[in-house]
GROMACS .gro file of C-alpha atoms in nm:
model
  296
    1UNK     CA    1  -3.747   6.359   9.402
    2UNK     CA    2  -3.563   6.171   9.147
    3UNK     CA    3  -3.638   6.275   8.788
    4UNK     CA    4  -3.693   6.073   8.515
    5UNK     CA    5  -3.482   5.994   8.259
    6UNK     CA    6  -3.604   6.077   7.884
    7UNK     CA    7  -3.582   5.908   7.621
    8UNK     CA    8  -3.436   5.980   7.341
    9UNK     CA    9  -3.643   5.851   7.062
   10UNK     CA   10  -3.430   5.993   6.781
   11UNK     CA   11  -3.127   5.845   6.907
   12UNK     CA   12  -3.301   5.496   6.985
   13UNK     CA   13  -3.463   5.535   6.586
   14UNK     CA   14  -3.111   5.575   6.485
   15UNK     CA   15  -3.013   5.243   6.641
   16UNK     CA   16  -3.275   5.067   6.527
   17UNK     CA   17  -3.247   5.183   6.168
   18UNK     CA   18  -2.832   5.098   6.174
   19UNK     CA   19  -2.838   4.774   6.380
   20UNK     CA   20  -3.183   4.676   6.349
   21UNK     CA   21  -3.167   4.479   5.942
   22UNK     CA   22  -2.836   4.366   6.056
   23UNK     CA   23  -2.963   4.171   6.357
   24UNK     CA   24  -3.298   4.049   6.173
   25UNK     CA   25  -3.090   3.920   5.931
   26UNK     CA   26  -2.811   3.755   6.179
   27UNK     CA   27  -3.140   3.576   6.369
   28UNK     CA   28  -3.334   3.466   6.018
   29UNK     CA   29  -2.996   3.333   5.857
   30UNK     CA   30  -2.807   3.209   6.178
   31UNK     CA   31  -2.991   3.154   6.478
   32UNK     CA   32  -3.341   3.087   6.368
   33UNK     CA   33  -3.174   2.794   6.131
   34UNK     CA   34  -2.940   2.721   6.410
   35UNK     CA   35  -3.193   2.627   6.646
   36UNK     CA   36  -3.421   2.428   6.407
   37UNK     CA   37  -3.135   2.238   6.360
   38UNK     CA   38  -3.089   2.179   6.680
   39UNK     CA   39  -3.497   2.041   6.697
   40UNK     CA   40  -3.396   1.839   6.382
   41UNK     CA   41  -3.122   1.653   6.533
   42UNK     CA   42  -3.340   1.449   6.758
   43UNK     CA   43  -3.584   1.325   6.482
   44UNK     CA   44  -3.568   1.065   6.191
   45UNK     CA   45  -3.668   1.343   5.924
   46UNK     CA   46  -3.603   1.257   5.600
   47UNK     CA   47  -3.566   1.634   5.472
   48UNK     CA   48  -3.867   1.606   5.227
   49UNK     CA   49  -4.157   1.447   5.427
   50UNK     CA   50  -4.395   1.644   5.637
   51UNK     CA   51  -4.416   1.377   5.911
   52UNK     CA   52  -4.130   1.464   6.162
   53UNK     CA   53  -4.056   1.177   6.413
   54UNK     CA   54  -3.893   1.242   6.752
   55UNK     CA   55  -3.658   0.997   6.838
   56UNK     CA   56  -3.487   1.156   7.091
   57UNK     CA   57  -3.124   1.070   7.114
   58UNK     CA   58  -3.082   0.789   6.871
   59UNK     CA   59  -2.900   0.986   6.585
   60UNK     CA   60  -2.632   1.079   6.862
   61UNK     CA   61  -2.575   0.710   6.993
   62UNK     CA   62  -2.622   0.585   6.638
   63UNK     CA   63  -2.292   0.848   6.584
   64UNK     CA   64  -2.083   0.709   6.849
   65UNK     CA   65  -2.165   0.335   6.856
   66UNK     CA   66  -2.196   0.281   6.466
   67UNK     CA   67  -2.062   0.482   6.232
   68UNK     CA   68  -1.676   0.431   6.206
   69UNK     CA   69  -1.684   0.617   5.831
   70UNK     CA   70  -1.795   0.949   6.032
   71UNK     CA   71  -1.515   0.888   6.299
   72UNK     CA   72  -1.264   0.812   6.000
   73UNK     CA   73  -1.355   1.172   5.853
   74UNK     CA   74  -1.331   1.339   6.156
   75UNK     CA   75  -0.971   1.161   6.237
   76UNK     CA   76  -0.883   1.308   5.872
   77UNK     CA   77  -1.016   1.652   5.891
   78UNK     CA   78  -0.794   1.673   6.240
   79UNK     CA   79  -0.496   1.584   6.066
   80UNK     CA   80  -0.555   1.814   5.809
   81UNK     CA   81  -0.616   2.115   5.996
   82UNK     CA   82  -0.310   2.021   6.218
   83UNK     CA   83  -0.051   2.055   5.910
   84UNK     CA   84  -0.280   2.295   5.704
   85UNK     CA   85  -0.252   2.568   6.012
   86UNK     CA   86   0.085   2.488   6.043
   87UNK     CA   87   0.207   2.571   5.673
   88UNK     CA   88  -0.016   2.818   5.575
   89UNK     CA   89   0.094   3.045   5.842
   90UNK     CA   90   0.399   2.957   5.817
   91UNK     CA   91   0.406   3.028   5.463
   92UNK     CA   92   0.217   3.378   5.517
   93UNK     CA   93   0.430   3.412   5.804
   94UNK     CA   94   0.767   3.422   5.600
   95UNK     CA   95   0.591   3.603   5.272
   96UNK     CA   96   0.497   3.902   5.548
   97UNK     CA   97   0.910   3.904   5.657
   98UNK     CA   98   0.983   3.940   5.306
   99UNK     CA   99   0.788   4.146   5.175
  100UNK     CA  100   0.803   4.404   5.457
  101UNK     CA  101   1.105   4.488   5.392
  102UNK     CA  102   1.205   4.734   5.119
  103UNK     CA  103   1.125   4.560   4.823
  104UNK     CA  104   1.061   4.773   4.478
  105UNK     CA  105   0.799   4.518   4.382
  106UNK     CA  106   0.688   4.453   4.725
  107UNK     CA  107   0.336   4.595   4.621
  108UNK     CA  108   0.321   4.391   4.303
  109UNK     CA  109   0.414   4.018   4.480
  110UNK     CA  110   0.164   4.109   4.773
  111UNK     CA  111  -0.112   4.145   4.524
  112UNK     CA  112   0.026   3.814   4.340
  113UNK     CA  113   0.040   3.618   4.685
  114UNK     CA  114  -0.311   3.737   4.748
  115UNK     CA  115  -0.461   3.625   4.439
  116UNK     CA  116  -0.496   3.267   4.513
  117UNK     CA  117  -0.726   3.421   4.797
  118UNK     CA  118  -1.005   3.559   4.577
  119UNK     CA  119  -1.049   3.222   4.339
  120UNK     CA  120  -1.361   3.024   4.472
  121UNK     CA  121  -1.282   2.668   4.632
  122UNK     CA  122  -1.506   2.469   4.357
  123UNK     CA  123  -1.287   2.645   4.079
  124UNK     CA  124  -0.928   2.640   4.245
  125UNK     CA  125  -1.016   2.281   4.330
  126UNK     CA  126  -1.050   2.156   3.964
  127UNK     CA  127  -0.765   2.354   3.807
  128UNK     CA  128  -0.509   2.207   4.101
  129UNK     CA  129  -0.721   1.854   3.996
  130UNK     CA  130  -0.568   1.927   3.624
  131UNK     CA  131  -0.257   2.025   3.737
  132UNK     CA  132  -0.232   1.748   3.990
  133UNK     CA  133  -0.320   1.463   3.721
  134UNK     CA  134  -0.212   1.636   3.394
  135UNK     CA  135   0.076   1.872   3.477
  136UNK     CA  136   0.236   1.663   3.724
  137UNK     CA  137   0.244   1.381   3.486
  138UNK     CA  138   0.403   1.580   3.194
  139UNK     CA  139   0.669   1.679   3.408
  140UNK     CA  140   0.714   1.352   3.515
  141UNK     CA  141   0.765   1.205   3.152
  142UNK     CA  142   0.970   1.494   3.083
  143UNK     CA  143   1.209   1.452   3.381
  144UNK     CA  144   1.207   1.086   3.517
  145UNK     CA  145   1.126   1.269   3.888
  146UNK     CA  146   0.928   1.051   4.094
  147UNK     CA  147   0.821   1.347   4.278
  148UNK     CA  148   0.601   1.379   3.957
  149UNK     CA  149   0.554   1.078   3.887
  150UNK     CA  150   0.332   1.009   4.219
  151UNK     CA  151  -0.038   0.903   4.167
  152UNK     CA  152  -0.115   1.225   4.354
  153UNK     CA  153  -0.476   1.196   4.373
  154UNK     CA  154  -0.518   0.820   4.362
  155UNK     CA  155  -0.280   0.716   4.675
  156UNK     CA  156  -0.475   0.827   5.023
  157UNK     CA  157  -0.079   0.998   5.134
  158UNK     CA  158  -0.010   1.223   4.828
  159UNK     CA  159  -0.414   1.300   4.794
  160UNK     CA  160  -0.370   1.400   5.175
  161UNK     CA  161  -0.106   1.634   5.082
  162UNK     CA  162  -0.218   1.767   4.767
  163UNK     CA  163  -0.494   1.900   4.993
  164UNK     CA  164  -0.284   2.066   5.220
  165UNK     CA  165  -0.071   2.178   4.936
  166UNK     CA  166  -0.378   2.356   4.763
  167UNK     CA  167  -0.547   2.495   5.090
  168UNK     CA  168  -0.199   2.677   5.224
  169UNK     CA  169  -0.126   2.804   4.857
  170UNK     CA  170  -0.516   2.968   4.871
  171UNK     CA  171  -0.536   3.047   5.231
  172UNK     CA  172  -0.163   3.159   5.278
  173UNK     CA  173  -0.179   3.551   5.105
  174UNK     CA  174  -0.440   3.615   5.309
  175UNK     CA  175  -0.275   3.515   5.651
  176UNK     CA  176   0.039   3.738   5.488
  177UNK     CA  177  -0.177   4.049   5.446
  178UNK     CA  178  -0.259   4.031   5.839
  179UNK     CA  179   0.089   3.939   5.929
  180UNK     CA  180   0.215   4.257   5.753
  181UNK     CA  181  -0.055   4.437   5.912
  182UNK     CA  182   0.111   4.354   6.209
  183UNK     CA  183   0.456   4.428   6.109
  184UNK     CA  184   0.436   4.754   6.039
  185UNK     CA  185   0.280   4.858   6.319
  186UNK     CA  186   0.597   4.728   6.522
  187UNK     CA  187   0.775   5.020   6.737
  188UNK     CA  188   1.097   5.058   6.477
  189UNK     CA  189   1.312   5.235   6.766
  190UNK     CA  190   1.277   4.921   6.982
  191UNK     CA  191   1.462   4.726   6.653
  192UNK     CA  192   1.688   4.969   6.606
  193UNK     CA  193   1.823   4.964   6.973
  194UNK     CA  194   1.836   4.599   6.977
  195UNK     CA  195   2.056   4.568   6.689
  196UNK     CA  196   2.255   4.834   6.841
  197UNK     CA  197   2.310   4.573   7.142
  198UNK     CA  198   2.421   4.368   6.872
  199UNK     CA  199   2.147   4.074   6.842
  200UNK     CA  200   2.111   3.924   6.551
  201UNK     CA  201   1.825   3.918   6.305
  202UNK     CA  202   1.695   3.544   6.450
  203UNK     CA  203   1.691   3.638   6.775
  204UNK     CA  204   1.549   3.994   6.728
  205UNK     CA  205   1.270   3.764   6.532
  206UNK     CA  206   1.249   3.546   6.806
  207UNK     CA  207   1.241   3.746   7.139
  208UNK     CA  208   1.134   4.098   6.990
  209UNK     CA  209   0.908   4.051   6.667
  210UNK     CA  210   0.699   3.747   6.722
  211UNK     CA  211   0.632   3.845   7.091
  212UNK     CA  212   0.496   4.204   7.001
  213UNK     CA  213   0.285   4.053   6.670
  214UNK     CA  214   0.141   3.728   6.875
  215UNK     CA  215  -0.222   3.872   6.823
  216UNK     CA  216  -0.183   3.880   6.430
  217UNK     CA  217  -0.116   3.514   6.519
  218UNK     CA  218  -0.411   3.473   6.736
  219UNK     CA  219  -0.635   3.609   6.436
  220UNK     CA  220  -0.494   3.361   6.210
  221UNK     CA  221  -0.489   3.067   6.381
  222UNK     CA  222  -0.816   3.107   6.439
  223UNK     CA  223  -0.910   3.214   6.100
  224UNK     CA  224  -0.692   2.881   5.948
  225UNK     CA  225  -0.838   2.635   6.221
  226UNK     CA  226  -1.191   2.728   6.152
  227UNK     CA  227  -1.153   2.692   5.713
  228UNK     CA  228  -0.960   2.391   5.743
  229UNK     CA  229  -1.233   2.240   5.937
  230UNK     CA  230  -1.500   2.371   5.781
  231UNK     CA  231  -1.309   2.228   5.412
  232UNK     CA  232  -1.607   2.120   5.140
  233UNK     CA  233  -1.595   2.318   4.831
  234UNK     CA  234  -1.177   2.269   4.760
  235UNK     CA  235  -1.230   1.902   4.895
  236UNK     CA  236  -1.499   1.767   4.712
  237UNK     CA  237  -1.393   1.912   4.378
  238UNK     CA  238  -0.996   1.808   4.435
  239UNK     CA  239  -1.067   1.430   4.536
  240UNK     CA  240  -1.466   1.429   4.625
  241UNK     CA  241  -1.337   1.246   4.949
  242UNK     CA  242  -1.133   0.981   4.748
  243UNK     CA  243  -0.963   0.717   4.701
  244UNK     CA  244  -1.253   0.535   4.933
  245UNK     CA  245  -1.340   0.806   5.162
  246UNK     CA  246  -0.954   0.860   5.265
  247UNK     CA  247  -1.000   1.223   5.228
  248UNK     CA  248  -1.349   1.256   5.295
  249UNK     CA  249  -1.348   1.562   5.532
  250UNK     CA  250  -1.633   1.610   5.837
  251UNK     CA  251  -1.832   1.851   5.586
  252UNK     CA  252  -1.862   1.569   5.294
  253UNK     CA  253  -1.981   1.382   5.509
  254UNK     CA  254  -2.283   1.549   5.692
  255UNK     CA  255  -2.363   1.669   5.308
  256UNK     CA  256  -2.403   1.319   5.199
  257UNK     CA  257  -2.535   1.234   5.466
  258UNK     CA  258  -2.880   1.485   5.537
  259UNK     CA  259  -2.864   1.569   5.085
  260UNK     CA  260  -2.754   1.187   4.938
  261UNK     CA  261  -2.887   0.921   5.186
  262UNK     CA  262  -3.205   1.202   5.292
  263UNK     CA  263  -3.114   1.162   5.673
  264UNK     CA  264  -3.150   1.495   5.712
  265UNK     CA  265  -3.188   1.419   6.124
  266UNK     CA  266  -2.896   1.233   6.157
  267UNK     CA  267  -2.733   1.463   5.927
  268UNK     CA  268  -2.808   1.690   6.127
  269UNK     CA  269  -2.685   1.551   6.448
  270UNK     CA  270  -2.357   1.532   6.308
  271UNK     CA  271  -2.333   1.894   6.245
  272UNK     CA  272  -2.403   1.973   6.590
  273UNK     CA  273  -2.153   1.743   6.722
  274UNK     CA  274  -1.900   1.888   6.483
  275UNK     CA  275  -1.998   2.253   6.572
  276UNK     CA  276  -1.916   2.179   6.906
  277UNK     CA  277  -1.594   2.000   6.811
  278UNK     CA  278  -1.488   2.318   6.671
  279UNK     CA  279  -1.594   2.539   6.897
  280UNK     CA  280  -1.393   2.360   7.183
  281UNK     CA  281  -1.085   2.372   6.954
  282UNK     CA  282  -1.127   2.702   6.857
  283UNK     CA  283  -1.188   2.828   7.245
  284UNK     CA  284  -0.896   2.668   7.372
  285UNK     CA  285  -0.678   2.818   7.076
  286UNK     CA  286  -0.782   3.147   7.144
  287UNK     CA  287  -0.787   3.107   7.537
  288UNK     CA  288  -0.399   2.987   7.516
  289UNK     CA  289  -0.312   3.215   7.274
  290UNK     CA  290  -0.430   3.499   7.419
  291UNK     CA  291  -0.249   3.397   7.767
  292UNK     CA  292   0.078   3.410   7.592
  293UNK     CA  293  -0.079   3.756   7.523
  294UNK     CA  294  -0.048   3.877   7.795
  295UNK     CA  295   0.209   3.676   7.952
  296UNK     CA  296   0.439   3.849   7.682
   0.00000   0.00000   0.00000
């Protein structure tokens, strides 16, 4: 006869006492919201009435067929993330190379590089907003540059990159800290033989280094796709979406939408389609990353 297994309550109390607050938590903050969000995409909800109208999918056509200043937010938030993933790891990329090597103050600059890091969005976004509109234009005077002399938050091209400026300077320390992670777990022997065959530094970089670290860069791209998207707090305190919504990013926009206009349904709808939006680019990121994974 087969016996039967018993239970081990203390073990299964154990569990529950660990994991259980963590999931209630995870379902009342995430998925519980989540999925009333979902519900609230296909009604007319205002946010503050009690009467909740179903109109099906309405908010989503309204989306697609009318409402170009949504599609002009997402085409700018794309851009964005584009060139802010591709100098803020390039930027923590090259801080991690330096400062991996046998610096006396390596310790001291990693802790200066990381700073940026800690500084909340809303905060970092008005001091770069000063510096932008009042430092810039001192130098200016000072120097004749037209570098400085730019309208850096008033022209939609310098606003553009004054974002991506301000993003990779906060986002960039912490992208280094993984890098260098990375780094020094690197196999030193296999260095040391292949500058022993006599390859040079780029190509030990090239063929040897960024091959054996490409899942620090997996982790980061996906860390620096999903904050660029996501952008609101440095955005709307830098250029609150200006000049004329030419840097308004996806987030701005859904927040005006559901909290300004109180279409909190259609709002709503736009969230969904832009948690999709990200989810798609983050999968395929990951998915074609982690091929080159294993291809290497």
């Amino acid at each position: 006869m087969v016996q039967k297994r018993k239970i081990n309550w203390k073990s299964v109390l154990s569990y529950v006492a660990f994991v259980g607050p963590a999931l209630l938590f995870f379902l009342v903050i995430q998925i519980i919201p989540f999925l009333m969000g979902v519900y609230y995409s296909f009604t007319s909800w205002n946010g503050v009435s009690s009467v909740v109208e179903w109109v099906g999918f309405e908010n989503y056509k309204r989306i697609f067929t009318n409402d170009p200043v949504f599609f002009n937010s997402f085409v700018f938030t794309t851009k964005f993330m584009v060139a802010a993933v591709f100098f803020s790891n390039l930027i923590g990329f090259g801080f991690a190379l330096l400062l991996n090597s046998a610096l006396k103050t390596r310790n001291l600059l990693r802790t200066i590089y990381f700073i940026p890091n800690v500084i909340g969005g809303l905060l970092l976004g008005f001091i770069w907003q000063f510096i932008f509109v009042r430092g810039f234009s001192s130098i200016g005077n000072l120097t004749g540059l037209s570098f400085f002399q730019q309208p850096w938050l008033g022209d939609e091209k310098t606003a553009f990159w004054g974002l991506v400026i301000v993003f990779a300077w906060q986002i960039s320390g912490y992208m280094m800290v993984i890098y260098i992670a990375a780094l020094q777990g690197l196999d030193t022997n296999i260095l040391e033989a292949a500058k022993i065959d006599g390859a040079s530094n780029f190509r030990i970089l090239i063929n040897i280094i960024i091959p054996l670290i490409l899942p620090a860069f997996t982790i980061c791209f996906f860390l620096t796709i999903s904050m660029a998207f996501k952008i609101f707090d440095l955005n709307i305190s830098l250029t609150g979406g200006g000049p004329f919504n030419s840097t308004q990013s996806v987030a701005i926009n859904i927040y005006q939408e559901a909290f300004q206009n109180n279409r909190y349904g259609l709002g709503t709808a736009k969230s969904i389609i832009f948690f999709l939006a990200v989810a798609i680019f983050t999968t395929i990121q990951v998915w074609s990353t982690k091929k080159r994974e294993v291809e290497a």
